Amino acid sequence: MNDLPLADLDAFSAVARERSFRAAAKKRGVSASSLSEALRRLEAKLDVRLLNRTTRSVTPTEAGMRLLERLQPALGEIAGALDQVNELRDSPAGTLKLNVPSVVACEILPSIVGRFLRANPAVSLEVTAEDGFVDVLAAGFDAGIRYEERVERDMIAIPIGPRQQRYVTAASPAYLARHGVPHHPHDLLEHACIRHRFASGVGLGWEFGDGEAAITITPPAIVTANAVDLEIAAAIEGLGIIRTFEEFLAPHLTSGRLVTILDPWVTTFSGPFLYYASRRHMPAPLRAFVDFLKAEQRSRLP
């Protein structure tokens, strides 16, 4: 059994963790058929079935679960050993895998990615944008970016991007001309609103704060979506009132296609954080990214 290919064991581990050939293939940047072939070779070598496959699901067999439990620490040790060797290179190499909210992918990372990759030409970047909270390590990511209230307490967190952001409420001039201008958050209960729903199906209430009081309402929705571009387009078309990150609306506020309302009730909050697990051997691409962010922070100090 000593001639089992490490790549096939790694492929099995990826599929077993994801419970899906397609999801594992997407994260690894390979075809599902190549993972299926690796599994076929591994099962043939071991002469035991490791995964139960149906048209709807992939689940480890008892033998597969036992192998996975022993395999994951070993693969982690191998990755750590390779990262230690990587640290001895003149420049780090490898892939940095990040899980980030959509607002970070659209509005914050673009100004950072170019500078980081030019400074680290042997590093490549994989970014998955999703607004739900995930266990970044279990999902195969090196690190995540989230806002402070969503960062797990046992993680290391460092600031990334602007240190203050705002949630604003806006509508088109045409909508306000037809329906009037709300002056208090409770007025929104009489208006058509455009609400965001996360991919998980969760739709949060709208929270407002004026520095002294906080109000949460669930306004009636004429449009509900998990696509910010569609939500903004609906607001520009005059279908209703939108509330979202100021960065998303900035160009449309500048052009006058949208105008802010309820300005005394703008919500201000701290910017996002890069977070990652505390461990002795950090992957070289992640170490390079952390060092890059810290250097940028120092350069902005007076």
Coordinates of C-alpha atoms in Angstrom, one line a residue, residues 48 83 118 136 263 295:
V48 CA -12.6 -1.1 -0.9
D83 CA 5.1 25.9 3.4
R118 CA 2.9 42.8 -8.3
V136 CA -13.0 29.0 6.3
D263 CA -29.5 61.1 6.5
A295 CA 3.1 47.2 5.9

